[in-house]
Coordinates of C-alpha atoms in Angstrom, one line a residue:
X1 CA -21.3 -13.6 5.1
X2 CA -21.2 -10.0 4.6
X3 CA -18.4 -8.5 3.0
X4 CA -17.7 -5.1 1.0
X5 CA -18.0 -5.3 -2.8
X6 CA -17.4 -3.4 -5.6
X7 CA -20.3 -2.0 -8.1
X8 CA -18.7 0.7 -10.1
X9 CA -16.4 4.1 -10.1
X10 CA -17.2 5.5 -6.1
X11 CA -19.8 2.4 -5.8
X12 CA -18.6 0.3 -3.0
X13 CA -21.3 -2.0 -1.3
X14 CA -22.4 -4.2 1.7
X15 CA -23.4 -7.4 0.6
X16 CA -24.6 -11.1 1.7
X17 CA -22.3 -13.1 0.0
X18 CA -21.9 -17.0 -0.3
X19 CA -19.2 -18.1 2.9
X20 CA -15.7 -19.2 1.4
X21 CA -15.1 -22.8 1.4
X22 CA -11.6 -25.3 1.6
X23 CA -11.2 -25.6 -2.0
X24 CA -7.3 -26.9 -1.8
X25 CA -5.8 -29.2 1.0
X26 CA -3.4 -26.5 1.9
X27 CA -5.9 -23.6 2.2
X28 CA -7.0 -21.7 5.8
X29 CA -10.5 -20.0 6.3
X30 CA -10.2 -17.4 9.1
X31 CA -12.6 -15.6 10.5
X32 CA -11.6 -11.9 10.0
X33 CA -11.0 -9.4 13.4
X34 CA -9.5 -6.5 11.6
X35 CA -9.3 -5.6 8.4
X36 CA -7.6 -2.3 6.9
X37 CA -8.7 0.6 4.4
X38 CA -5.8 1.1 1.9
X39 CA -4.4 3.8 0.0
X40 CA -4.3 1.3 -3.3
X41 CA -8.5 0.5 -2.9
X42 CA -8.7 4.0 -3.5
X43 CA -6.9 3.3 -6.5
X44 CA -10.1 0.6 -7.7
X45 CA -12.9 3.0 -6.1
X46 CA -11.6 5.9 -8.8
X47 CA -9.6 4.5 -11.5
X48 CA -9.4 0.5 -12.3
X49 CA -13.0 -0.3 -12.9
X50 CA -12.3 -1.7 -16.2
X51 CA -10.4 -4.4 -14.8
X52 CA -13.1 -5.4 -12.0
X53 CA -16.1 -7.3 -12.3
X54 CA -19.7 -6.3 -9.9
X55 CA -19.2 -8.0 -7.0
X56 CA -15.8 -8.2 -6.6
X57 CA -14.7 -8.4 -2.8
X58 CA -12.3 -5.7 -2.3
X59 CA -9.5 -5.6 0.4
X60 CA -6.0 -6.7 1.4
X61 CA -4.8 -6.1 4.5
X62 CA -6.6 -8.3 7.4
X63 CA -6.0 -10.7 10.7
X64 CA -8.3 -12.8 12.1
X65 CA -8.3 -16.4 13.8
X66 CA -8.2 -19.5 11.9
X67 CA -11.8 -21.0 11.8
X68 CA -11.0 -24.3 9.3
X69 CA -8.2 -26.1 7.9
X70 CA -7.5 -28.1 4.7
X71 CA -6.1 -32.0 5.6
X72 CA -2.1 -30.7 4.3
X73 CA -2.5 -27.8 6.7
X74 CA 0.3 -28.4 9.3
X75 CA 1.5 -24.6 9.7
X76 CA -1.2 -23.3 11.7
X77 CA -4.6 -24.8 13.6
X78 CA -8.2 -23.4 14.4
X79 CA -7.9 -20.8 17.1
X80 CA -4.6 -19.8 15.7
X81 CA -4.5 -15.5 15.4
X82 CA -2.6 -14.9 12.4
X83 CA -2.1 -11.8 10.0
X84 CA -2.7 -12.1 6.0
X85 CA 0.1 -10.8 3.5
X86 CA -1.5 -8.6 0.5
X87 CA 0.9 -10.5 -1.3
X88 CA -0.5 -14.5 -3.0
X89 CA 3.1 -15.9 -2.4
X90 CA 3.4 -19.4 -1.5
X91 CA 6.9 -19.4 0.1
X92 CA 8.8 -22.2 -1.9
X93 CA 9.7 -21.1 -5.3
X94 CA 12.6 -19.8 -6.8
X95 CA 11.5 -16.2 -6.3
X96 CA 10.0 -16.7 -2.7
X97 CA 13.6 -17.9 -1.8
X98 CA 15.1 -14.9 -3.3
X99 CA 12.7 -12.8 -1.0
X100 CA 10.7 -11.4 -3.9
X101 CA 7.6 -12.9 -2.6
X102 CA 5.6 -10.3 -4.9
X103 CA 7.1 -12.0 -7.8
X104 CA 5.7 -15.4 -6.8
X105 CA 6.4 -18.1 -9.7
X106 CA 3.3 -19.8 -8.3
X107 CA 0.9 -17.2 -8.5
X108 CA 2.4 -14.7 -11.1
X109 CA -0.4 -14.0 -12.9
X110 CA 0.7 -14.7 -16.6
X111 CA -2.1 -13.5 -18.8
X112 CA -1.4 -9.9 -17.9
X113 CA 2.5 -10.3 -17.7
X114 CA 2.1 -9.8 -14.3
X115 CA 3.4 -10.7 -10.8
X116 CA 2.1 -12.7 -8.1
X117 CA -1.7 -12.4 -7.4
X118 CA -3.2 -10.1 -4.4
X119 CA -5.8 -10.3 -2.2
X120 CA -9.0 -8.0 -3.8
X121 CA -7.2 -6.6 -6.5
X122 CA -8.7 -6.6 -10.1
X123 CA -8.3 -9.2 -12.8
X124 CA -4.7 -7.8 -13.5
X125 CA -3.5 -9.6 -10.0
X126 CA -5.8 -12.4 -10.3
X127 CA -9.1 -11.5 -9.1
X128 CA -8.6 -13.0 -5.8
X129 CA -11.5 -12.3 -3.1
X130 CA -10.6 -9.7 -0.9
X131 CA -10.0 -9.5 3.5
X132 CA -13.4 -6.7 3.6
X133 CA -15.4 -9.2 4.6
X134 CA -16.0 -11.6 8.0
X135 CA -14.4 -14.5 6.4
X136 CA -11.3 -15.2 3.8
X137 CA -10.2 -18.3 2.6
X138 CA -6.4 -17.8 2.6
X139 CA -4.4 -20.4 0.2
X140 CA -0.5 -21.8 0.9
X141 CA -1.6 -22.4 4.7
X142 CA 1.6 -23.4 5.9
X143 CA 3.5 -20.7 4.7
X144 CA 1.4 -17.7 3.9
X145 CA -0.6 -16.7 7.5
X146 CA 1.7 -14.7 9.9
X147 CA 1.2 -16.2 13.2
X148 CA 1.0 -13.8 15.5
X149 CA 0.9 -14.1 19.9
X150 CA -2.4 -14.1 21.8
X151 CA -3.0 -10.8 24.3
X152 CA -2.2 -7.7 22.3
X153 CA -5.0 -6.0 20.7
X154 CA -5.1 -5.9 16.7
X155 CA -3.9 -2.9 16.0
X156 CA -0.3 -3.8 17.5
X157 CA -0.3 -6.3 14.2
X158 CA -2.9 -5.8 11.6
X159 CA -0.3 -3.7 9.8
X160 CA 1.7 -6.5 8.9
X161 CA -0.6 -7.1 6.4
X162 CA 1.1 -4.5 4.2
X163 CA 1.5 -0.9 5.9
X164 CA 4.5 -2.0 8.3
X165 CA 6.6 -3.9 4.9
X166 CA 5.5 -1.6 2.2
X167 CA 7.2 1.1 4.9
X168 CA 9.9 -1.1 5.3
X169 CA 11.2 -1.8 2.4
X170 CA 10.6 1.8 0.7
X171 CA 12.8 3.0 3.7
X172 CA 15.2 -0.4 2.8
X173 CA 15.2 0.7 -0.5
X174 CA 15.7 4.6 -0.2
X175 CA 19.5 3.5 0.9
X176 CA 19.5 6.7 3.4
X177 CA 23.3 6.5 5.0
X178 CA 23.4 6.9 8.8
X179 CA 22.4 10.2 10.1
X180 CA 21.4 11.4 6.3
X181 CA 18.7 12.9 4.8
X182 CA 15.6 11.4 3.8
X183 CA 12.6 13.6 2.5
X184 CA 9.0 11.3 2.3
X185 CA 6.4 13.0 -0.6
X186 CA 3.1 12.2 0.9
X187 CA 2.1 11.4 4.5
X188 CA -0.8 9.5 4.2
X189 CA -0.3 5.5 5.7
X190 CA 2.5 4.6 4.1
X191 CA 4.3 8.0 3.9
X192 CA 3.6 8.2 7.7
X193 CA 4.7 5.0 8.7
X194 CA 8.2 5.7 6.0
X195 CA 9.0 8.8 8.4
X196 CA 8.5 6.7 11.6
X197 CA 10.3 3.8 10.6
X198 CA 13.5 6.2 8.9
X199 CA 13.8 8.1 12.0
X200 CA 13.7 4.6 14.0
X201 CA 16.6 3.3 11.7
X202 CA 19.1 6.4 12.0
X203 CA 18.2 9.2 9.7
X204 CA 19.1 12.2 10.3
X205 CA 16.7 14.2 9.5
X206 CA 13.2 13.6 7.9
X207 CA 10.9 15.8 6.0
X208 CA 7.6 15.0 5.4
X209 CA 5.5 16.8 2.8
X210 CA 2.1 16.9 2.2
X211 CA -1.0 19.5 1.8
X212 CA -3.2 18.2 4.0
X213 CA -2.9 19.9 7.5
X214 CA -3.9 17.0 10.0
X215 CA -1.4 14.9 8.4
X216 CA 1.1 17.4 8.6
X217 CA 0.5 17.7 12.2
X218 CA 0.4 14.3 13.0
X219 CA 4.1 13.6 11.4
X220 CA 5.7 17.2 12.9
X221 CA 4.3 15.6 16.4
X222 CA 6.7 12.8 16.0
X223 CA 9.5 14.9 15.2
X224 CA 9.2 15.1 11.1
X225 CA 10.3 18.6 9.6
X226 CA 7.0 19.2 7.7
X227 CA 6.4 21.4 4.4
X228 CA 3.5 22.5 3.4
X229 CA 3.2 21.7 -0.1
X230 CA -0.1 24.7 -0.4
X231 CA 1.9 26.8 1.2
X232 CA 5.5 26.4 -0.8
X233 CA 4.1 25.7 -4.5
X234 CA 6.5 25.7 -7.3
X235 CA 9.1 26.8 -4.5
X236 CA 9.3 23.2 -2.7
X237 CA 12.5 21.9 -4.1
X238 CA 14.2 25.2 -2.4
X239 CA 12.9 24.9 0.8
X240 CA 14.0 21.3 0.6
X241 CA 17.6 22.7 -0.6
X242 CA 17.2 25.0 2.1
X243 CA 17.1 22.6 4.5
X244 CA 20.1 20.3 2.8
X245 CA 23.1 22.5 2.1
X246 CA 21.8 23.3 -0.8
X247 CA 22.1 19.8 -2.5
X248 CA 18.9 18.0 -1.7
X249 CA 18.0 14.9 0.7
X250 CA 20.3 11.5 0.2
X251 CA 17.3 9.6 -0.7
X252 CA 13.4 10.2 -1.2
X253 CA 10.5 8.3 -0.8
X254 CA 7.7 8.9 -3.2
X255 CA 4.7 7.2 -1.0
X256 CA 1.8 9.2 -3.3
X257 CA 2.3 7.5 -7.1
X258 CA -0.4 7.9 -9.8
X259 CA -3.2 10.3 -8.5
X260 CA -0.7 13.0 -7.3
X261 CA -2.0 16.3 -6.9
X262 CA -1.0 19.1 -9.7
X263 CA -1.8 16.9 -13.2
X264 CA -4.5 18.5 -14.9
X265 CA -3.8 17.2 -18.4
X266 CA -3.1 13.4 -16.7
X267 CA -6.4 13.3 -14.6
X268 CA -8.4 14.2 -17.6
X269 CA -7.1 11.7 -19.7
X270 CA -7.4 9.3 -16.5
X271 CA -11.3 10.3 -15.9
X272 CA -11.9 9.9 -19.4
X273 CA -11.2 6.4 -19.4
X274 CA -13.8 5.3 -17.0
X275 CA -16.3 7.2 -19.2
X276 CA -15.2 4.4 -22.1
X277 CA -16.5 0.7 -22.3
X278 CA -14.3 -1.2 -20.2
X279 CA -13.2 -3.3 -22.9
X280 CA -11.9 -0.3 -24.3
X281 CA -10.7 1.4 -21.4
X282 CA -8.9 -1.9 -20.1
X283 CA -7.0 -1.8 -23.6
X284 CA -6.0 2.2 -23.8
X285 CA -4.8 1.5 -19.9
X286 CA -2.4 -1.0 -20.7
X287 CA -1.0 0.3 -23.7
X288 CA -1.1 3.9 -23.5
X289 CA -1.9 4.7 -20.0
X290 CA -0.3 7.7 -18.0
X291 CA -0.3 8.3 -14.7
X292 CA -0.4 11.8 -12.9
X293 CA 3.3 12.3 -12.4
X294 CA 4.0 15.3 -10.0
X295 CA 5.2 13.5 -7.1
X296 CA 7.6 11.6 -8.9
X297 CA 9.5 14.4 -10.9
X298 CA 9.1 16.2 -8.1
X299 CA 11.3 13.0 -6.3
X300 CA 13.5 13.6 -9.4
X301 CA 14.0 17.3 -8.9
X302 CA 14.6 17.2 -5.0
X303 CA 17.2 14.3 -4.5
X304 CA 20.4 15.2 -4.0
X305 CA 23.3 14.4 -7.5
X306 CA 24.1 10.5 -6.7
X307 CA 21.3 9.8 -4.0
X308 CA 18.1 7.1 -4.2
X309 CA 14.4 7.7 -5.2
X310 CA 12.4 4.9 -3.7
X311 CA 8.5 4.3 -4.9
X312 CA 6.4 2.7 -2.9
X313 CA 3.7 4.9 -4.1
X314 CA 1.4 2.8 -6.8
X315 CA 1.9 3.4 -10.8
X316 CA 0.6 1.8 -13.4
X317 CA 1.4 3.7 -16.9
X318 CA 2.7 2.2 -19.5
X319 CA 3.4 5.7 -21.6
X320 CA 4.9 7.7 -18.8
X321 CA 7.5 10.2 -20.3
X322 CA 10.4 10.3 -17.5
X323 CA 13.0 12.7 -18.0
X324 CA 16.0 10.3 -18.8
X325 CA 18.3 13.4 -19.2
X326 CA 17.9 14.9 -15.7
X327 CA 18.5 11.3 -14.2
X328 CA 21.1 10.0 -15.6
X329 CA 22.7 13.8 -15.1
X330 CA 22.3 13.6 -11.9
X331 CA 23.0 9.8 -11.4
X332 CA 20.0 9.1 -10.1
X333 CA 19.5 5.6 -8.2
X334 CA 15.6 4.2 -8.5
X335 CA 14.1 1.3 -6.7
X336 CA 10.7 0.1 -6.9
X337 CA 7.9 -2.7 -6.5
X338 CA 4.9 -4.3 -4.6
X339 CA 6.5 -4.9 -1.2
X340 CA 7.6 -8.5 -0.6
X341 CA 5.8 -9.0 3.1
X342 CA 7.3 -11.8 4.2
X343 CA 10.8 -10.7 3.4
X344 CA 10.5 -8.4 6.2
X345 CA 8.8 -10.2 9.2
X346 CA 11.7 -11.2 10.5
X347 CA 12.4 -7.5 10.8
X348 CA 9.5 -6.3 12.4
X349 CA 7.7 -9.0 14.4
X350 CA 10.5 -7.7 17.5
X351 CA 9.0 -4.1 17.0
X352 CA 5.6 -5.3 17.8
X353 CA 5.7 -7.8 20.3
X354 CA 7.2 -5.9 23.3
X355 CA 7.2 -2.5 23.2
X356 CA 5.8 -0.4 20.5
X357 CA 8.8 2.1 19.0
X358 CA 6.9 3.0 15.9
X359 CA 3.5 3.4 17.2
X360 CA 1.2 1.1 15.8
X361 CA -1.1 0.8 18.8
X362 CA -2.1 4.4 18.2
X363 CA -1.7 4.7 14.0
X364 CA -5.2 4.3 13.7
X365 CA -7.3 7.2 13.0
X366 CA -10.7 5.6 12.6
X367 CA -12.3 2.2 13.4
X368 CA -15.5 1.5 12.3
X369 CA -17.5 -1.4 11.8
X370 CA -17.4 -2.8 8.2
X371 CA -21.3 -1.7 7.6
X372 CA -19.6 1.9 7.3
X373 CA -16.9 1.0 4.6
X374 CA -18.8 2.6 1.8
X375 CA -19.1 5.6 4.0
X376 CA -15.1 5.1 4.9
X377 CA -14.3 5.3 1.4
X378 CA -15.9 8.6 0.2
X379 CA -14.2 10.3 3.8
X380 CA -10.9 8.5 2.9
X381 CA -11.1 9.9 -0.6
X382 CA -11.6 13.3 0.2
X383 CA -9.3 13.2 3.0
X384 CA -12.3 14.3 5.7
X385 CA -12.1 14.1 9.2
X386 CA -8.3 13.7 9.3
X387 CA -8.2 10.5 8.2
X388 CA -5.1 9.1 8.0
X389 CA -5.9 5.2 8.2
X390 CA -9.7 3.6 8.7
X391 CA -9.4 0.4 10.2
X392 CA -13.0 -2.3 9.5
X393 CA -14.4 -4.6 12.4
X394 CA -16.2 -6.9 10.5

C-alpha cells in the first residue's frame, strides 16, 4: 500500500509499504476514505525526530470502511464506515471506565512513563503505524472504531477522529459559566473548532487570537471577536481587559502549546536539539527539555483572578519554568491532557448526524489526494494558502 512516512526533520515521504495484516483476534483492517493533517504531525515534521525511526507511518485522525475482521470481532463487520480514535484505548479497563481513555491501562506505554499509545506518533506513544496511508489495522475492534451511518459525506465525521473531542473537552475543561467569557489563543483546527463549539454551548462572548489573517477572518465570520496578535504586541492582555471589564475572560483556551510564536531563546535551544545524535537529543528532551512558552503565560496573564486555563495545545518540557507566584496569586484553575475521544461521542455524534450546528461539512480548507501530503506539510507549516485544516484522500 502506499502510505506517508517519515524520513527526517521536514522529510515526509510517499512510499510502497507492506499491507497491514490481522495480527490479534480482536483487530479491524479498514480501508482508509479520509484521513486528516494535524497540528501535532507538525510537531514530528519539526521537532521529535529523535524519537522516530525512517519509515515510520505518520497520522492519527482517519475513517474508512472495514475491509477484514479478526474471528473475536463482533463490534463491527466488513462494509461497516467507521471513524478511528487518535487515542489506543481498548474501552474496558479501570481508566477507560473512568473516561480517561488517553490513560488506557492496556496500552499505557510504560517504558517512557507514558500514557496510552496513538496512532503514528513516535516511540514515546508506542510507535503505532499511523491513518496516512490506504489501509490501517486498527486493534480493540469491538470497542475502539466509531461506527458511524451510511449517506453523509466524510467530512460530516472524520473529525471525530480527534478535532471535534480535543475541541470538546478543552471547551469542557475551560469551565466557562453561562453567557461568560472565553478567549481561545490560536485559531488554527483546534482553536477554530474551541470558538465554534463555546459559542454553541452558551458563551457569551469569544475572542479568538491569532496572527495569521485568513484565520482571523474565518473565525470573525462566525461571530468570534478577533485580535490581531501583529497588530496588538505586548499590548494584547489590554485589549483583552478592554473587552472584559477590566478583569480578563472567565476561562482560556491555549489551543497553540510548544512552538508558540515570540520564544527566541526556546526555539534555539529546540532547533539545536535536532542538530544532536538522536540518542542524545532523545535524552536532553526528556530531561531538560523546554518548550516555547508565550501562549501559555500569555493564558496566565489574560485570565481573569479565580477563572480556568485549559490546554489543549501540545507540550512536552520537562524543565518549563511556570510562574507559580502569579498563579497561585491569582488562583488560577489549570486543566490539561491528550483528549479522551470516546468520552465524548456520546456528546457529539447528535451534532453530526442531522443538521450540522458547528460546521464540519465546510471546516475543510484543503483536500488533496495523499500523493500531495509531503507538499501538504511544508504549506501547513508555513501557514500558506490559508490553510486552516488539509484533509488526505488516500
Amino acid at each position: 500500500m502506499r502510505a506517508l512516512t517519515w524520513h527526517g526533520k521536514r522529510d515526509v515521504r510517499i512510499d510502497t509499504v507492506p499491507d497491514p495484516v490481522i495480527q490479534d483476534p480482536t483487530d479491524v483492517i479498514i480501508k482508509v476514505t479520509t484521513t486528516g493533517l494535524c497540528g501535532s504531525d507538525l510537531h514530528l515534521y519539526e521537532l521529535f525526530g529523535p524519537f522516530l525511526g525512517v519509515g515510520d507511518i505518520l497520522g492519527h485522525e482517519p475513517m474508512g470502511i472495514v475491509e477484514e475482521v479478526g474471528a473475536e470481532v463482533t463490534g463491527v463487520r466488513p462494509g461497516d464506515r467507521v471513524v478511528v480514535p487518535f487515542n489506543v484505548s481498548c474501552g474496558t479497563c479501570f481508566m477507560c471506565n473512568q473516561g480517561l481513555h488517553s490513560q488506557c491501562e492496556t496500552t499505557q506505554v510504560r517504558e517512557h512513563g507514558n500514557g496510552a499509545a496513538l496512532f503514528g506518533y513516535t516511540k514515546l506513544y508506542g510507535q503505532v503505524p499511523g491513518g496516512q496511508a490506504e489501509f490501517l489495522r486498527v486493534p480493540f475492534g469491538n470497542t475502539l472504531p466509531i461506527a458511524v451511518p451510511p449517506g453523509p459525506t466524510d467530512e460530516r465525521f472524520v473529525y471525530l477522529s480527534d478535532v471535534l473531542p480535543t475541541a470538546w473537552q478543552a471547551v469542557e475543561y475551560a469551565d466557562v459559566p453561562p453567557g461568560g467569557t472565553v478567549a481561545v489563543l490560536g485559531l488554527g483546527p483546534i482553536g477554530d473548532m474551541c470558538t465554534r463549539i463555546a459559542t454553541h454551548r452558551g458563551a457569551g462572548r469569544v475572542i479568538g487570537i491569532d496572527l495569521v489573517p485568513e484565520r482571523l477572518q474565518r473565525a470573525h465570520a462566525r461571530g468570534v471577536h478577533t485580535l490581531d496578535l501583529n497588530e496588538h504586541g505586548k499590548n494584547i492582555g489590554e485589549a483583552v481587559r478592554d473587552l472584559t471589564d477590566g478583569r480578563g475572560p472567565d476561562s482560556v483556551v491555549d489551543a497553540v502549546g510548544m512552538e508558540a510564536h515570540g520564544a527566541p531563546v526556546a526555539k534555539g535551544m529546540q532547533n539545536l536539539t535536532t542538530l544532536l545524535p538522536d540518542a542524545l537529543a532523545a535524552k536532553i528532551m526528556q530531561r531538560a527539555g523546554v518548550d516555547r512558552l508565550s501562549a501559555l503565560y500569555l493564558a496566565i496573564d489574560l485570565v481573569r483572578r479565580g477563572g480556568t486555563i485549559s490546554l489543549s495545545g501540545v507540550y512536552g518540557g520537562m524543565t518549563d519554568p511556570m510562574p507559580l507566584l502569579t498563579m497561585f496569586d491569582k488562583q488560577v484553575q489549570l486543566r490539561m491532557g491528550q483528549a479522551n475521544v470516546w468520552r465524548w461521542v456520546d456528546d457529539l455524534l447528535p451534532l453530526l448526524t442531522d443538521a450540522d450546528p458547528l460546521g464540519v461539512d465546510d471546516f475543510a480548507t484543503h483536500r488533496m489526494p495523499l500523493t500531495q501530503a509531503p507538499e501538504a506539510y511544508e504549506m501547513f507549516q508555513k501557514k500558506q494558502d490559508g490553510t486552516v485544516k488539509i484533509l488526505f484522500t488516500p
